[in-house]
PDB file of C-alpha atoms in Angstrom:
ATOM      1  CA  MET R   1     -51.236  69.895 -41.208  1.00 54.00           C
ATOM      2  CA  GLU R   2     -49.497  67.074 -39.368  1.00 58.00           C
ATOM      3  CA  ILE R   3     -46.510  65.410 -41.009  1.00 54.00           C
ATOM      4  CA  GLN R   4     -45.843  61.860 -40.045  1.00 56.00           C
ATOM      5  CA  GLU R   5     -42.478  60.365 -40.767  1.00 57.00           C
ATOM      6  CA  ASN R   6     -41.704  56.698 -40.563  1.00 52.00           C
ATOM      7  CA  PHE R   7     -38.103  56.040 -39.733  1.00 41.00           C
ATOM      8  CA  ILE R   8     -36.694  52.629 -40.470  1.00 38.00           C
ATOM      9  CA  ASN R   9     -33.823  51.497 -38.308  1.00 39.00           C
ATOM     10  CA  LYS R  10     -31.733  49.704 -40.896  1.00 44.00           C
ATOM     11  CA  VAL R  11     -29.021  48.924 -38.361  1.00 42.00           C
ATOM     12  CA  ALA R  12     -31.503  47.010 -36.190  1.00 45.00           C
ATOM     13  CA  GLN R  13     -32.764  45.116 -39.230  1.00 44.00           C
ATOM     14  CA  SER R  14     -29.313  44.280 -40.563  1.00 55.00           C
ATOM     15  CA  GLY R  15     -28.808  41.147 -38.480  1.00 79.00           C
ATOM     16  CA  LEU R  16     -25.444  42.366 -37.270  1.00 92.00           C
ATOM     17  CA  VAL R  17     -24.139  41.026 -33.980  1.00 92.00           C
ATOM     18  CA  THR R  18     -22.119  43.588 -32.049  1.00 92.00           C
ATOM     19  CA  LEU R  19     -19.347  42.182 -29.906  1.00 92.00           C
ATOM     20  CA  ASP R  20     -17.714  44.599 -27.487  1.00 92.00           C
ATOM     21  CA  PRO R  21     -14.124  43.611 -26.647  1.00 92.00           C
ATOM     22  CA  ALA R  22     -14.465  45.666 -23.453  1.00 92.00           C
ATOM     23  CA  ASP R  23     -16.795  42.919 -22.209  1.00 92.00           C
ATOM     24  CA  PHE R  24     -13.676  40.788 -21.840  1.00 91.00           C
ATOM     25  CA  TYR R  25     -11.969  43.336 -19.596  1.00 91.00           C
ATOM     26  CA  PRO R  26     -10.509  41.334 -16.715  1.00 89.00           C
ATOM     27  CA  GLU R  27     -11.248  42.816 -13.322  1.00 89.00           C
ATOM     28  CA  GLY R  28      -8.541  43.350 -10.757  1.00 92.00           C
ATOM     29  CA  GLU R  29      -5.825  45.815 -10.005  1.00 96.00           C
ATOM     30  CA  ARG R  30      -2.756  45.736 -12.242  1.00 97.00           C
ATOM     31  CA  VAL R  31       0.715  46.255 -10.806  1.00 97.00           C
ATOM     32  CA  ILE R  32       4.212  45.971 -12.161  1.00 98.00           C
ATOM     33  CA  TYR R  33       7.023  44.571 -10.058  1.00 97.00           C
ATOM     34  CA  ASP R  34      10.305  45.984 -11.339  1.00 97.00           C
ATOM     35  CA  ILE R  35      13.250  43.873 -10.253  1.00 96.00           C
ATOM     36  CA  LYS R  36      15.456  46.917 -10.846  1.00 95.00           C
ATOM     37  CA  GLY R  37      14.994  47.808  -7.179  1.00 93.00           C
ATOM     38  CA  ASN R  38      16.666  44.547  -6.186  1.00 93.00           C
ATOM     39  CA  LEU R  39      19.801  45.154  -8.230  1.00 94.00           C
ATOM     40  CA  PHE R  40      23.061  46.458  -6.796  1.00 90.00           C
ATOM     41  CA  MET R  41      23.650  49.822  -8.490  1.00 90.00           C
ATOM     42  CA  GLU R  42      20.840  48.848 -10.897  1.00 85.00           C
ATOM     43  CA  LEU R  43      23.327  46.569 -12.642  1.00 90.00           C
ATOM     44  CA  ILE R  44      23.966  43.376 -10.717  1.00 92.00           C
ATOM     45  CA  LEU R  45      21.792  40.867  -8.946  1.00 92.00           C
ATOM     46  CA  LYS R  46      23.541  39.603  -5.849  1.00 94.00           C
ATOM     47  CA  GLU R  47      22.094  36.164  -5.209  1.00 94.00           C
ATOM     48  CA  LYS R  48      22.537  36.107  -1.434  1.00 95.00           C
ATOM     49  CA  ASP R  49      20.962  39.565  -0.968  1.00 95.00           C
ATOM     50  CA  PHE R  50      18.154  38.764  -3.388  1.00 95.00           C
ATOM     51  CA  ARG R  51      17.306  35.484  -1.676  1.00 96.00           C
ATOM     52  CA  GLU R  52      17.205  37.258   1.689  1.00 96.00           C
ATOM     53  CA  PHE R  53      14.856  39.859   0.250  1.00 96.00           C
ATOM     54  CA  VAL R  54      12.589  37.199  -1.256  1.00 96.00           C
ATOM     55  CA  LYS R  55      12.496  35.303   2.026  1.00 96.00           C
ATOM     56  CA  GLY R  56      11.621  38.336   4.156  1.00 96.00           C
ATOM     57  CA  HIS R  57       9.323  40.297   1.845  1.00 97.00           C
ATOM     58  CA  ASP R  58       5.576  40.488   2.531  1.00 97.00           C
ATOM     59  CA  TRP R  59       4.152  38.884  -0.618  1.00 97.00           C
ATOM     60  CA  SER R  60       0.582  39.105   0.662  1.00 97.00           C
ATOM     61  CA  GLN R  61       0.446  42.688  -0.628  1.00 97.00           C
ATOM     62  CA  TYR R  62      -0.118  41.174  -4.077  1.00 97.00           C
ATOM     63  CA  ALA R  63      -3.279  39.360  -2.996  1.00 97.00           C
ATOM     64  CA  GLY R  64      -5.916  39.477  -5.727  1.00 96.00           C
ATOM     65  CA  LYS R  65      -3.759  41.624  -8.021  1.00 97.00           C
ATOM     66  CA  ASN R  66      -2.600  41.018 -11.572  1.00 98.00           C
ATOM     67  CA  VAL R  67       1.177  41.332 -11.569  1.00 98.00           C
ATOM     68  CA  GLY R  68       3.679  41.832 -14.347  1.00 98.00           C
ATOM     69  CA  ILE R  69       7.292  41.121 -13.410  1.00 98.00           C
ATOM     70  CA  THR R  70       9.877  43.031 -15.400  1.00 97.00           C
ATOM     71  CA  CYS R  71      13.239  44.773 -15.266  1.00 96.00           C
ATOM     72  CA  THR R  72      13.524  48.294 -16.613  1.00 96.00           C
ATOM     73  CA  ALA R  73      17.265  48.506 -15.930  1.00 94.00           C
ATOM     74  CA  ASP R  74      19.781  47.627 -18.602  1.00 91.00           C
ATOM     75  CA  ALA R  75      21.015  44.591 -16.697  1.00 91.00           C
ATOM     76  CA  ILE R  76      21.297  40.878 -17.222  1.00 89.00           C
ATOM     77  CA  VAL R  77      18.957  39.172 -14.794  1.00 94.00           C
ATOM     78  CA  PRO R  78      18.998  35.382 -14.623  1.00 94.00           C
ATOM     79  CA  ALA R  79      15.724  33.578 -15.290  1.00 95.00           C
ATOM     80  CA  TRP R  80      15.768  31.980 -11.827  1.00 97.00           C
ATOM     81  CA  ALA R  81      15.330  35.425 -10.230  1.00 97.00           C
ATOM     82  CA  TYR R  82      12.040  35.960 -12.055  1.00 97.00           C
ATOM     83  CA  MET R  83      11.082  32.403 -11.187  1.00 97.00           C
ATOM     84  CA  LEU R  84      11.638  33.068  -7.474  1.00 97.00           C
ATOM     85  CA  LEU R  85       9.440  36.157  -7.649  1.00 97.00           C
ATOM     86  CA  ALA R  86       6.692  34.288  -9.474  1.00 98.00           C
ATOM     87  CA  ASN R  87       6.895  31.455  -6.965  1.00 97.00           C
ATOM     88  CA  ARG R  88       6.354  33.840  -4.048  1.00 97.00           C
ATOM     89  CA  MET R  89       3.666  35.960  -5.703  1.00 97.00           C
ATOM     90  CA  ALA R  90       1.596  33.155  -7.261  1.00 97.00           C
ATOM     91  CA  PRO R  91      -0.102  31.998  -4.040  1.00 97.00           C
ATOM     92  CA  PHE R  92      -1.444  35.523  -3.517  1.00 98.00           C
ATOM     93  CA  ALA R  93      -1.791  37.183  -6.922  1.00 97.00           C
ATOM     94  CA  LYS R  94      -4.697  36.655  -9.269  1.00 97.00           C
ATOM     95  CA  GLU R  95      -2.248  36.450 -12.188  1.00 97.00           C
ATOM     96  CA  VAL R  96       1.537  36.663 -12.547  1.00 98.00           C
ATOM     97  CA  VAL R  97       3.241  37.179 -15.904  1.00 98.00           C
ATOM     98  CA  PHE R  98       6.691  38.125 -17.128  1.00 98.00           C
ATOM     99  CA  GLY R  99       6.475  41.463 -18.881  1.00 97.00           C
ATOM    100  CA  ASN R 100       5.397  45.077 -18.759  1.00 96.00           C
ATOM    101  CA  MET R 101       1.858  46.465 -18.544  1.00 96.00           C
ATOM    102  CA  ASP R 102       1.194  45.817 -22.254  1.00 95.00           C
ATOM    103  CA  VAL R 103       2.147  42.164 -21.872  1.00 96.00           C
ATOM    104  CA  LEU R 104       0.053  41.871 -18.723  1.00 97.00           C
ATOM    105  CA  GLU R 105      -3.013  43.320 -20.474  1.00 95.00           C
ATOM    106  CA  THR R 106      -2.495  41.005 -23.450  1.00 95.00           C
ATOM    107  CA  VAL R 107      -2.319  37.917 -21.243  1.00 96.00           C
ATOM    108  CA  LEU R 108      -5.339  38.952 -19.176  1.00 96.00           C
ATOM    109  CA  PHE R 109      -7.518  39.597 -22.230  1.00 95.00           C
ATOM    110  CA  GLU R 110      -6.393  36.393 -23.950  1.00 95.00           C
ATOM    111  CA  LYS R 111      -7.331  34.349 -20.878  1.00 95.00           C
ATOM    112  CA  GLU R 112     -10.823  35.855 -20.862  1.00 95.00           C
ATOM    113  CA  ILE R 113     -11.268  35.464 -24.612  1.00 95.00           C
ATOM    114  CA  SER R 114     -10.173  31.817 -24.436  1.00 95.00           C
ATOM    115  CA  LYS R 115     -13.223  31.077 -22.241  1.00 95.00           C
ATOM    116  CA  VAL R 116     -15.661  31.971 -25.040  1.00 94.00           C
ATOM    117  CA  ASP R 117     -17.335  29.317 -27.185  1.00 95.00           C
ATOM    118  CA  PHE R 118     -17.018  30.963 -30.588  1.00 95.00           C
ATOM    119  CA  GLU R 119     -19.397  28.463 -32.184  1.00 96.00           C
ATOM    120  CA  GLN R 120     -22.188  30.756 -31.021  1.00 95.00           C
ATOM    121  CA  PHE R 121     -21.034  33.175 -33.724  1.00 95.00           C
ATOM    122  CA  ARG R 122     -21.149  30.646 -36.565  1.00 95.00           C
ATOM    123  CA  ASP R 123     -22.505  32.191 -39.767  1.00 95.00           C
ATOM    124  CA  GLN R 124     -23.139  35.516 -38.031  1.00 96.00           C
ATOM    125  CA  ARG R 125     -22.258  38.971 -39.296  1.00 95.00           C
ATOM    126  CA  ILE R 126     -20.067  40.317 -36.466  1.00 95.00           C
ATOM    127  CA  VAL R 127     -19.086  43.878 -35.663  1.00 94.00           C
ATOM    128  CA  LEU R 128     -16.225  44.253 -33.194  1.00 93.00           C
ATOM    129  CA  LYS R 129     -17.018  47.472 -31.395  1.00 92.00           C
ATOM    130  CA  GLY R 130     -14.241  49.965 -31.871  1.00 86.00           C
ATOM    131  CA  CYS R 131     -14.626  52.610 -29.227  1.00 81.00           C
ATOM    132  CA  GLY R 132     -15.614  52.924 -25.629  1.00 81.00           C
ATOM    133  CA  ASP R 133     -14.493  53.998 -22.206  1.00 84.00           C
ATOM    134  CA  THR R 134     -12.643  50.780 -21.364  1.00 87.00           C
ATOM    135  CA  PRO R 135      -9.119  50.510 -22.769  1.00 88.00           C
ATOM    136  CA  VAL R 136      -8.810  47.471 -25.035  1.00 91.00           C
ATOM    137  CA  PRO R 137      -5.355  46.485 -26.266  1.00 92.00           C
ATOM    138  CA  THR R 138      -4.885  45.911 -29.981  1.00 93.00           C
ATOM    139  CA  SER R 139      -3.822  42.378 -29.108  1.00 94.00           C
ATOM    140  CA  ALA R 140      -7.406  41.649 -27.979  1.00 94.00           C
ATOM    141  CA  TYR R 141      -8.752  42.702 -31.397  1.00 94.00           C
ATOM    142  CA  VAL R 142      -6.177  40.468 -33.074  1.00 95.00           C
ATOM    143  CA  GLU R 143      -7.102  37.509 -30.843  1.00 95.00           C
ATOM    144  CA  LEU R 144     -10.829  38.011 -31.455  1.00 96.00           C
ATOM    145  CA  THR R 145     -10.244  38.274 -35.199  1.00 96.00           C
ATOM    146  CA  LYS R 146      -8.200  35.073 -35.182  1.00 96.00           C
ATOM    147  CA  ARG R 147     -10.966  33.204 -33.344  1.00 96.00           C
ATOM    148  CA  LEU R 148     -13.941  34.696 -35.216  1.00 96.00           C
ATOM    149  CA  THR R 149     -12.638  34.357 -38.779  1.00 96.00           C
ATOM    150  CA  PRO R 150     -13.146  30.572 -38.999  1.00 95.00           C
ATOM    151  CA  VAL R 151     -16.786  30.761 -37.842  1.00 95.00           C
ATOM    152  CA  ALA R 152     -18.247  34.143 -38.771  1.00 96.00           C
ATOM    153  CA  LYS R 153     -19.916  34.942 -42.059  1.00 96.00           C
ATOM    154  CA  SER R 154     -18.351  38.393 -41.943  1.00 96.00           C
ATOM    155  CA  LEU R 155     -16.310  40.465 -39.551  1.00 95.00           C
ATOM    156  CA  MET R 156     -16.276  44.238 -39.301  1.00 95.00           C
ATOM    157  CA  PHE R 157     -14.701  46.806 -37.019  1.00 93.00           C
ATOM    158  CA  GLY R 158     -16.355  49.940 -35.667  1.00 90.00           C
ATOM    159  CA  GLU R 159     -19.980  50.666 -34.929  1.00 82.00           C
ATOM    160  CA  PRO R 160     -22.985  49.133 -36.748  1.00 77.00           C
ATOM    161  CA  CYS R 161     -23.688  52.468 -38.439  1.00 78.00           C
ATOM    162  CA  SER R 162     -20.112  52.889 -39.639  1.00 83.00           C
ATOM    163  CA  THR R 163     -17.955  49.802 -40.079  1.00 88.00           C
ATOM    164  CA  VAL R 164     -14.664  48.862 -41.653  1.00 91.00           C
ATOM    165  CA  PRO R 165     -14.834  45.449 -43.337  1.00 90.00           C
ATOM    166  CA  ILE R 166     -12.217  42.993 -42.105  1.00 90.00           C
ATOM    167  CA  TYR R 167     -13.359  39.651 -43.473  1.00 90.00           C
ATOM    168  CA  LYS R 168     -16.157  38.206 -45.575  1.00 93.00           C
ATOM    169  CA  ARG R 169     -16.505  34.501 -46.235  1.00 89.00           C
ATOM    170  CA  LYS R 170     -16.794  33.533 -49.868  1.00 88.00           C
ATOM    171  CA  ASP R 171     -19.863  31.311 -50.190  1.00 73.00           C
TER     172      ASP R 171
END
């Protein structure tokens, strides 16, 4: 006796649109430039020494890289010092931001997300994929939520087979 079972894929029939935030992962190496190494005794920025360093340093090593400029020392660093670094790195680097790796990732993802025309998701039931091999900062989920809420019919987090509701438009 042969038993035939008909399986119905309810997920496929649900009309859900899965959006993977990892698709917005910006390519390129990430590096942090810590100005701490330019400080005298990790406390003081000597302008003359710093300007000499900036003038003589090989900035081409940042070519094509995404750079976060920060200071991990407990020191007061004037804004112009970060400005000088950005000025020298910008012609080479893909992106230059002020901040640590978390800030850099946030800025990179937000730039990619800002390129999307979210009208394509109007009146759709969206699932923001929640897991994968690519690290996605929480800030990217927040940015996507902010941009999808005005257009989507509903917004969920997770996988189509197991979602957490985030938003549902009242019709």
